[in-house]
């Protein structure tokens, strides 16, 4: 299958990959390729009619189409307006659906949470987001799309949460994976994000981000350079660290070091 769209940018993480495309105003009939992944296609901009063997519908920003693992479709479309047409193609890998049944297949779905999560993954491609953020969004998307698994393990206990947090603290400079965090709690990835968020009030990504930035704030009291502190706290560059630090504390790392402690208490964003 040759997609009639132009690839703009793509990212590949542990459990999910995403690609941003500029779609042509008109697409002659083409057939999608079967895959072991669940394919989620979200419209980011543009308005067009799209047809398949199952029917015809109108796509607009926020529309989402789903192709179940192993399925193919013959598609064609035509633009309704002259504005650019962009979409994000998300491939959710089988490991995200442990214990789940009834994976969906639909030309369009109107679930606003699915649309929001898919759009967030598209934004993650542009931002070159880390694996934990992307895997967390992918797991939330998988949970929303899949039928519930047979057994709910119940809430995380204090010891399980403590093991996860201890692991985070020991790996602030590493590319922490959702697999590793779920293993510390001894639950599947399918359940972990929901259970950890319920227990702590934060997603794993947000919790780890706050630990990293608190560590960065502590290190700014010493002689280490901002570049070195960024690496110690798991950021790929001083710029990424500075952006996250300002969002959390309201000031730049340099101003914080000089004594501007506008917000020592992290935000809840």
PDB file of N, CA, C and O in Angstrom, residues 123-186:
ATOM      1  N   UNK A 123       0.856  16.016  18.609  1.00  0.00           N
ATOM      2  CA  UNK A 123       1.674  17.107  19.156  1.00  0.00           C
ATOM      3  C   UNK A 123       2.990  16.564  19.705  1.00  0.00           C
ATOM      4  O   UNK A 123       4.034  17.222  19.600  1.00  0.00           O
ATOM      5  N   UNK A 124       2.961  15.347  20.258  1.00  0.00           N
ATOM      6  CA  UNK A 124       4.178  14.743  20.809  1.00  0.00           C
ATOM      7  C   UNK A 124       5.219  14.498  19.722  1.00  0.00           C
ATOM      8  O   UNK A 124       6.431  14.533  19.991  1.00  0.00           O
ATOM      9  N   UNK A 125       4.761  14.241  18.498  1.00  0.00           N
ATOM     10  CA  UNK A 125       5.696  14.056  17.383  1.00  0.00           C
ATOM     11  C   UNK A 125       6.450  15.356  17.120  1.00  0.00           C
ATOM     12  O   UNK A 125       7.678  15.368  16.995  1.00  0.00           O
ATOM     13  N   UNK A 126       5.727  16.476  17.063  1.00  0.00           N
ATOM     14  CA  UNK A 126       6.372  17.766  16.806  1.00  0.00           C
ATOM     15  C   UNK A 126       7.328  18.143  17.936  1.00  0.00           C
ATOM     16  O   UNK A 126       8.383  18.737  17.712  1.00  0.00           O
ATOM     17  N   UNK A 127       6.963  17.790  19.178  1.00  0.00           N
ATOM     18  CA  UNK A 127       7.776  18.176  20.335  1.00  0.00           C
ATOM     19  C   UNK A 127       8.911  17.194  20.614  1.00  0.00           C
ATOM     20  O   UNK A 127       9.713  17.417  21.509  1.00  0.00           O
ATOM     21  N   UNK A 128       8.946  16.101  19.852  1.00  0.00           N
ATOM     22  CA  UNK A 128       9.943  15.060  20.106  1.00  0.00           C
ATOM     23  C   UNK A 128       9.859  14.617  21.573  1.00  0.00           C
ATOM     24  O   UNK A 128      10.864  14.561  22.290  1.00  0.00           O
ATOM     25  N   UNK A 129       8.647  14.305  22.012  1.00  0.00           N
ATOM     26  CA  UNK A 129       8.393  13.960  23.408  1.00  0.00           C
ATOM     27  C   UNK A 129       9.102  12.671  23.796  1.00  0.00           C
ATOM     28  O   UNK A 129       9.401  11.818  22.951  1.00  0.00           O
ATOM     29  N   UNK A 130       9.340  12.512  25.110  1.00  0.00           N
ATOM     30  CA  UNK A 130      10.029  11.308  25.567  1.00  0.00           C
ATOM     31  C   UNK A 130       9.096  10.104  25.547  1.00  0.00           C
ATOM     32  O   UNK A 130       7.870  10.229  25.404  1.00  0.00           O
ATOM     33  N   UNK A 131       9.689   8.922  25.695  1.00  0.00           N
ATOM     34  CA  UNK A 131       8.935   7.681  25.550  1.00  0.00           C
ATOM     35  C   UNK A 131       7.864   7.520  26.618  1.00  0.00           C
ATOM     36  O   UNK A 131       6.773   7.016  26.337  1.00  0.00           O
ATOM     37  N   UNK A 132       8.151   7.927  27.856  1.00  0.00           N
ATOM     38  CA  UNK A 132       7.171   7.740  28.923  1.00  0.00           C
ATOM     39  C   UNK A 132       5.902   8.532  28.637  1.00  0.00           C
ATOM     40  O   UNK A 132       4.789   8.034  28.837  1.00  0.00           O
ATOM     41  N   UNK A 133       6.045   9.770  28.161  1.00  0.00           N
ATOM     42  CA  UNK A 133       4.858  10.569  27.829  1.00  0.00           C
ATOM     43  C   UNK A 133       4.065   9.890  26.714  1.00  0.00           C
ATOM     44  O   UNK A 133       2.844   9.701  26.824  1.00  0.00           O
ATOM     45  N   UNK A 134       4.737   9.514  25.638  1.00  0.00           N
ATOM     46  CA  UNK A 134       4.041   8.910  24.502  1.00  0.00           C
ATOM     47  C   UNK A 134       3.395   7.583  24.884  1.00  0.00           C
ATOM     48  O   UNK A 134       2.247   7.300  24.513  1.00  0.00           O
ATOM     49  N   UNK A 135       4.110   6.760  25.634  1.00  0.00           N
ATOM     50  CA  UNK A 135       3.561   5.467  26.041  1.00  0.00           C
ATOM     51  C   UNK A 135       2.377   5.640  26.989  1.00  0.00           C
ATOM     52  O   UNK A 135       1.429   4.851  26.971  1.00  0.00           O
ATOM     53  N   UNK A 136       2.416   6.676  27.845  1.00  0.00           N
ATOM     54  CA  UNK A 136       1.298   6.950  28.742  1.00  0.00           C
ATOM     55  C   UNK A 136       0.062   7.351  27.944  1.00  0.00           C
ATOM     56  O   UNK A 136      -1.047   6.865  28.212  1.00  0.00           O
ATOM     57  N   UNK A 137       0.217   8.238  26.956  1.00  0.00           N
ATOM     58  CA  UNK A 137      -0.904   8.625  26.110  1.00  0.00           C
ATOM     59  C   UNK A 137      -1.433   7.420  25.314  1.00  0.00           C
ATOM     60  O   UNK A 137      -2.642   7.239  25.164  1.00  0.00           O
ATOM     61  N   UNK A 138      -0.505   6.588  24.824  1.00  0.00           N
ATOM     62  CA  UNK A 138      -0.903   5.419  24.055  1.00  0.00           C
ATOM     63  C   UNK A 138      -1.676   4.427  24.918  1.00  0.00           C
ATOM     64  O   UNK A 138      -2.670   3.837  24.474  1.00  0.00           O
ATOM     65  N   UNK A 139      -1.226   4.231  26.159  1.00  0.00           N
ATOM     66  CA  UNK A 139      -1.920   3.303  27.042  1.00  0.00           C
ATOM     67  C   UNK A 139      -3.317   3.808  27.377  1.00  0.00           C
ATOM     68  O   UNK A 139      -4.287   3.047  27.398  1.00  0.00           O
ATOM     69  N   UNK A 140      -3.435   5.116  27.627  1.00  0.00           N
ATOM     70  CA  UNK A 140      -4.754   5.692  27.884  1.00  0.00           C
ATOM     71  C   UNK A 140      -5.668   5.524  26.669  1.00  0.00           C
ATOM     72  O   UNK A 140      -6.861   5.221  26.805  1.00  0.00           O
ATOM     73  N   UNK A 141      -5.111   5.692  25.491  1.00  0.00           N
ATOM     74  CA  UNK A 141      -5.876   5.515  24.257  1.00  0.00           C
ATOM     75  C   UNK A 141      -6.304   4.060  24.106  1.00  0.00           C
ATOM     76  O   UNK A 141      -7.452   3.768  23.744  1.00  0.00           O
ATOM     77  N   UNK A 142      -5.404   3.136  24.398  1.00  0.00           N
ATOM     78  CA  UNK A 142      -5.730   1.717  24.301  1.00  0.00           C
ATOM     79  C   UNK A 142      -6.839   1.334  25.265  1.00  0.00           C
ATOM     80  O   UNK A 142      -7.763   0.582  24.912  1.00  0.00           O
ATOM     81  N   UNK A 143      -6.768   1.838  26.486  1.00  0.00           N
ATOM     82  CA  UNK A 143      -7.804   1.539  27.481  1.00  0.00           C
ATOM     83  C   UNK A 143      -9.157   2.072  27.016  1.00  0.00           C
ATOM     84  O   UNK A 143     -10.188   1.411  27.171  1.00  0.00           O
ATOM     85  N   UNK A 144      -9.164   3.260  26.427  1.00  0.00           N
ATOM     86  CA  UNK A 144     -10.412   3.852  25.963  1.00  0.00           C
ATOM     87  C   UNK A 144     -11.007   3.076  24.794  1.00  0.00           C
ATOM     88  O   UNK A 144     -12.244   2.977  24.668  1.00  0.00           O
ATOM     89  N   UNK A 145     -10.144   2.508  23.947  1.00  0.00           N
ATOM     90  CA  UNK A 145     -10.627   1.837  22.735  1.00  0.00           C
ATOM     91  C   UNK A 145     -10.993   0.376  22.957  1.00  0.00           C
ATOM     92  O   UNK A 145     -11.859  -0.166  22.266  1.00  0.00           O
ATOM     93  N   UNK A 146     -10.340  -0.276  23.903  1.00  0.00           N
ATOM     94  CA  UNK A 146     -10.516  -1.715  24.059  1.00  0.00           C
ATOM     95  C   UNK A 146     -11.632  -2.041  25.036  1.00  0.00           C
ATOM     96  O   UNK A 146     -11.931  -1.272  25.950  1.00  0.00           O
ATOM     97  N   UNK A 147     -12.215  -3.206  24.839  1.00  0.00           N
ATOM     98  CA  UNK A 147     -13.158  -3.712  25.832  1.00  0.00           C
ATOM     99  C   UNK A 147     -12.401  -4.010  27.116  1.00  0.00           C
ATOM    100  O   UNK A 147     -11.218  -4.353  27.086  1.00  0.00           O
ATOM    101  N   UNK A 148     -13.049  -3.867  28.283  1.00  0.00           N
ATOM    102  CA  UNK A 148     -12.335  -4.089  29.549  1.00  0.00           C
ATOM    103  C   UNK A 148     -11.774  -5.503  29.648  1.00  0.00           C
ATOM    104  O   UNK A 148     -12.390  -6.452  29.175  1.00  0.00           O
ATOM    105  N   UNK A 149     -10.597  -5.681  30.245  1.00  0.00           N
ATOM    106  CA  UNK A 149     -10.064  -7.014  30.485  1.00  0.00           C
ATOM    107  C   UNK A 149     -10.910  -7.740  31.522  1.00  0.00           C
ATOM    108  O   UNK A 149     -11.699  -7.126  32.237  1.00  0.00           O
ATOM    109  N   UNK A 150     -10.727  -9.013  31.618  1.00  0.00           N
ATOM    110  CA  UNK A 150     -11.568  -9.825  32.497  1.00  0.00           C
ATOM    111  C   UNK A 150     -11.356  -9.518  33.970  1.00  0.00           C
ATOM    112  O   UNK A 150     -12.281  -9.590  34.765  1.00  0.00           O
ATOM    113  N   UNK A 151     -10.142  -9.197  34.392  1.00  0.00           N
ATOM    114  CA  UNK A 151      -9.855  -9.060  35.822  1.00  0.00           C
ATOM    115  C   UNK A 151      -9.271  -7.683  36.125  1.00  0.00           C
ATOM    116  O   UNK A 151      -8.306  -7.259  35.529  1.00  0.00           O
ATOM    117  N   UNK A 152      -9.879  -6.996  37.089  1.00  0.00           N
ATOM    118  CA  UNK A 152      -9.347  -5.721  37.566  1.00  0.00           C
ATOM    119  C   UNK A 152      -8.538  -5.999  38.821  1.00  0.00           C
ATOM    120  O   UNK A 152      -9.064  -6.572  39.787  1.00  0.00           O
ATOM    121  N   UNK A 153      -7.258  -5.611  38.850  1.00  0.00           N
ATOM    122  CA  UNK A 153      -6.418  -5.965  39.985  1.00  0.00           C
ATOM    123  C   UNK A 153      -6.694  -5.164  41.252  1.00  0.00           C
ATOM    124  O   UNK A 153      -6.106  -5.434  42.291  1.00  0.00           O
ATOM    125  N   UNK A 154      -7.582  -4.173  41.204  1.00  0.00           N
ATOM    126  CA  UNK A 154      -7.847  -3.372  42.388  1.00  0.00           C
ATOM    127  C   UNK A 154      -6.834  -2.255  42.534  1.00  0.00           C
ATOM    128  O   UNK A 154      -5.869  -2.155  41.772  1.00  0.00           O
ATOM    129  N   UNK A 155      -7.022  -1.380  43.532  1.00  0.00           N
ATOM    130  CA  UNK A 155      -6.143  -0.209  43.679  1.00  0.00           C
ATOM    131  C   UNK A 155      -4.724  -0.599  44.044  1.00  0.00           C
ATOM    132  O   UNK A 155      -4.479  -1.657  44.638  1.00  0.00           O
ATOM    133  N   UNK A 156      -3.766   0.282  43.706  1.00  0.00           N
ATOM    134  CA  UNK A 156      -2.379   0.071  44.103  1.00  0.00           C
ATOM    135  C   UNK A 156      -2.235   0.304  45.601  1.00  0.00           C
ATOM    136  O   UNK A 156      -2.784   1.267  46.148  1.00  0.00           O
ATOM    137  N   UNK A 157      -1.468  -0.569  46.260  1.00  0.00           N
ATOM    138  CA  UNK A 157      -1.180  -0.387  47.670  1.00  0.00           C
ATOM    139  C   UNK A 157      -0.053   0.602  47.875  1.00  0.00           C
ATOM    140  O   UNK A 157       0.675   0.959  46.940  1.00  0.00           O
ATOM    141  N   UNK A 158       0.136   1.039  49.121  1.00  0.00           N
ATOM    142  CA  UNK A 158       1.181   2.008  49.448  1.00  0.00           C
ATOM    143  C   UNK A 158       2.555   1.485  49.063  1.00  0.00           C
ATOM    144  O   UNK A 158       3.393   2.217  48.534  1.00  0.00           O
ATOM    145  N   UNK A 159       2.796   0.199  49.318  1.00  0.00           N
ATOM    146  CA  UNK A 159       4.114  -0.354  48.986  1.00  0.00           C
ATOM    147  C   UNK A 159       4.342  -0.371  47.486  1.00  0.00           C
ATOM    148  O   UNK A 159       5.469  -0.133  47.023  1.00  0.00           O
ATOM    149  N   UNK A 160       3.317  -0.667  46.709  1.00  0.00           N
ATOM    150  CA  UNK A 160       3.469  -0.657  45.255  1.00  0.00           C
ATOM    151  C   UNK A 160       3.810   0.749  44.759  1.00  0.00           C
ATOM    152  O   UNK A 160       4.706   0.918  43.924  1.00  0.00           O
ATOM    153  N   UNK A 161       3.095   1.742  45.261  1.00  0.00           N
ATOM    154  CA  UNK A 161       3.368   3.125  44.856  1.00  0.00           C
ATOM    155  C   UNK A 161       4.785   3.518  45.265  1.00  0.00           C
ATOM    156  O   UNK A 161       5.526   4.132  44.487  1.00  0.00           O
ATOM    157  N   UNK A 162       5.180   3.148  46.485  1.00  0.00           N
ATOM    158  CA  UNK A 162       6.526   3.494  46.964  1.00  0.00           C
ATOM    159  C   UNK A 162       7.609   2.872  46.092  1.00  0.00           C
ATOM    160  O   UNK A 162       8.640   3.505  45.816  1.00  0.00           O
ATOM    161  N   UNK A 163       7.388   1.620  45.640  1.00  0.00           N
ATOM    162  CA  UNK A 163       8.387   0.971  44.774  1.00  0.00           C
ATOM    163  C   UNK A 163       8.509   1.706  43.447  1.00  0.00           C
ATOM    164  O   UNK A 163       9.611   1.879  42.918  1.00  0.00           O
ATOM    165  N   UNK A 164       7.387   2.131  42.896  1.00  0.00           N
ATOM    166  CA  UNK A 164       7.407   2.865  41.628  1.00  0.00           C
ATOM    167  C   UNK A 164       8.145   4.188  41.798  1.00  0.00           C
ATOM    168  O   UNK A 164       9.015   4.550  40.992  1.00  0.00           O
ATOM    169  N   UNK A 165       7.829   4.923  42.862  1.00  0.00           N
ATOM    170  CA  UNK A 165       8.453   6.228  43.091  1.00  0.00           C
ATOM    171  C   UNK A 165       9.947   6.068  43.369  1.00  0.00           C
ATOM    172  O   UNK A 165      10.771   6.855  42.886  1.00  0.00           O
ATOM    173  N   UNK A 166      10.309   5.035  44.126  1.00  0.00           N
ATOM    174  CA  UNK A 166      11.732   4.775  44.392  1.00  0.00           C
ATOM    175  C   UNK A 166      12.478   4.499  43.089  1.00  0.00           C
ATOM    176  O   UNK A 166      13.600   4.977  42.878  1.00  0.00           O
ATOM    177  N   UNK A 167      11.836   3.735  42.200  1.00  0.00           N
ATOM    178  CA  UNK A 167      12.451   3.448  40.898  1.00  0.00           C
ATOM    179  C   UNK A 167      12.616   4.756  40.099  1.00  0.00           C
ATOM    180  O   UNK A 167      13.655   4.990  39.479  1.00  0.00           O
ATOM    181  N   UNK A 168      11.590   5.600  40.112  1.00  0.00           N
ATOM    182  CA  UNK A 168      11.691   6.886  39.408  1.00  0.00           C
ATOM    183  C   UNK A 168      12.863   7.700  39.936  1.00  0.00           C
ATOM    184  O   UNK A 168      13.659   8.250  39.160  1.00  0.00           O
ATOM    185  N   UNK A 169      12.982   7.798  41.257  1.00  0.00           N
ATOM    186  CA  UNK A 169      14.058   8.601  41.858  1.00  0.00           C
ATOM    187  C   UNK A 169      15.432   8.057  41.482  1.00  0.00           C
ATOM    188  O   UNK A 169      16.384   8.824  41.311  1.00  0.00           O
ATOM    189  N   UNK A 170      15.535   6.751  41.347  1.00  0.00           N
ATOM    190  CA  UNK A 170      16.819   6.128  41.021  1.00  0.00           C
ATOM    191  C   UNK A 170      17.161   6.246  39.540  1.00  0.00           C
ATOM    192  O   UNK A 170      18.303   5.967  39.149  1.00  0.00           O
ATOM    193  N   UNK A 171      16.193   6.653  38.710  1.00  0.00           N
ATOM    194  CA  UNK A 171      16.415   6.700  37.258  1.00  0.00           C
ATOM    195  C   UNK A 171      16.000   8.044  36.666  1.00  0.00           C
ATOM    196  O   UNK A 171      15.503   8.109  35.546  1.00  0.00           O
ATOM    197  N   UNK A 172      16.230   9.130  37.398  1.00  0.00           N
ATOM    198  CA  UNK A 172      15.840  10.450  36.913  1.00  0.00           C
ATOM    199  C   UNK A 172      16.522  10.817  35.605  1.00  0.00           C
ATOM    200  O   UNK A 172      15.960  11.536  34.783  1.00  0.00           O
ATOM    201  N   UNK A 173      17.726  10.332  35.398  1.00  0.00           N
ATOM    202  CA  UNK A 173      18.470  10.706  34.190  1.00  0.00           C
ATOM    203  C   UNK A 173      18.229   9.746  33.028  1.00  0.00           C
ATOM    204  O   UNK A 173      18.739   9.965  31.933  1.00  0.00           O
ATOM    205  N   UNK A 174      17.450   8.703  33.258  1.00  0.00           N
ATOM    206  CA  UNK A 174      17.245   7.666  32.243  1.00  0.00           C
ATOM    207  C   UNK A 174      15.951   7.892  31.465  1.00  0.00           C
ATOM    208  O   UNK A 174      15.062   8.632  31.890  1.00  0.00           O
ATOM    209  N   UNK A 175      15.841   7.189  30.349  1.00  0.00           N
ATOM    210  CA  UNK A 175      14.610   7.184  29.561  1.00  0.00           C
ATOM    211  C   UNK A 175      13.699   6.116  30.163  1.00  0.00           C
ATOM    212  O   UNK A 175      13.721   4.964  29.771  1.00  0.00           O
ATOM    213  N   UNK A 176      12.911   6.485  31.139  1.00  0.00           N
ATOM    214  CA  UNK A 176      12.095   5.539  31.901  1.00  0.00           C
ATOM    215  C   UNK A 176      10.932   5.054  31.038  1.00  0.00           C
ATOM    216  O   UNK A 176      10.250   5.847  30.388  1.00  0.00           O
ATOM    217  N   UNK A 177      10.690   3.758  31.046  1.00  0.00           N
ATOM    218  CA  UNK A 177       9.624   3.185  30.241  1.00  0.00           C
ATOM    219  C   UNK A 177       8.415   2.820  31.100  1.00  0.00           C
ATOM    220  O   UNK A 177       8.533   2.548  32.297  1.00  0.00           O
ATOM    221  N   UNK A 178       7.259   2.782  30.462  1.00  0.00           N
ATOM    222  CA  UNK A 178       6.038   2.361  31.138  1.00  0.00           C
ATOM    223  C   UNK A 178       6.143   0.901  31.572  1.00  0.00           C
ATOM    224  O   UNK A 178       5.640   0.514  32.630  1.00  0.00           O
ATOM    225  N   UNK A 179       6.812   0.087  30.759  1.00  0.00           N
ATOM    226  CA  UNK A 179       7.023  -1.323  31.117  1.00  0.00           C
ATOM    227  C   UNK A 179       7.719  -1.439  32.462  1.00  0.00           C
ATOM    228  O   UNK A 179       7.317  -2.235  33.321  1.00  0.00           O
ATOM    229  N   UNK A 180       8.797  -0.675  32.630  1.00  0.00           N
ATOM    230  CA  UNK A 180       9.588  -0.765  33.858  1.00  0.00           C
ATOM    231  C   UNK A 180       8.783  -0.316  35.070  1.00  0.00           C
ATOM    232  O   UNK A 180       8.857  -0.928  36.140  1.00  0.00           O
ATOM    233  N   UNK A 181       7.990   0.747  34.921  1.00  0.00           N
ATOM    234  CA  UNK A 181       7.196   1.240  36.043  1.00  0.00           C
ATOM    235  C   UNK A 181       6.096   0.256  36.418  1.00  0.00           C
ATOM    236  O   UNK A 181       5.856  -0.009  37.606  1.00  0.00           O
ATOM    237  N   UNK A 182       5.426  -0.300  35.415  1.00  0.00           N
ATOM    238  CA  UNK A 182       4.367  -1.283  35.693  1.00  0.00           C
ATOM    239  C   UNK A 182       4.938  -2.513  36.374  1.00  0.00           C
ATOM    240  O   UNK A 182       4.300  -3.107  37.253  1.00  0.00           O
ATOM    241  N   UNK A 183       6.162  -2.891  35.999  1.00  0.00           N
ATOM    242  CA  UNK A 183       6.801  -4.057  36.620  1.00  0.00           C
ATOM    243  C   UNK A 183       7.064  -3.819  38.104  1.00  0.00           C
ATOM    244  O   UNK A 183       6.980  -4.748  38.916  1.00  0.00           O
ATOM    245  N   UNK A 184       7.396  -2.586  38.473  1.00  0.00           N
ATOM    246  CA  UNK A 184       7.622  -2.276  39.889  1.00  0.00           C
ATOM    247  C   UNK A 184       6.350  -2.453  40.718  1.00  0.00           C
ATOM    248  O   UNK A 184       6.406  -2.831  41.887  1.00  0.00           O
ATOM    249  N   UNK A 185       5.212  -2.174  40.097  1.00  0.00           N
ATOM    250  CA  UNK A 185       3.933  -2.331  40.792  1.00  0.00           C
ATOM    251  C   UNK A 185       3.356  -3.728  40.627  1.00  0.00           C
ATOM    252  O   UNK A 185       2.349  -4.062  41.247  1.00  0.00           O
ATOM    253  N   UNK A 186       3.980  -4.531  39.753  1.00  0.00           N
ATOM    254  CA  UNK A 186       3.534  -5.896  39.487  1.00  0.00           C
ATOM    255  C   UNK A 186       2.105  -5.939  38.952  1.00  0.00           C
ATOM    256  O   UNK A 186       1.283  -6.771  39.351  1.00  0.00           O
TER     257      UNK A 186
END
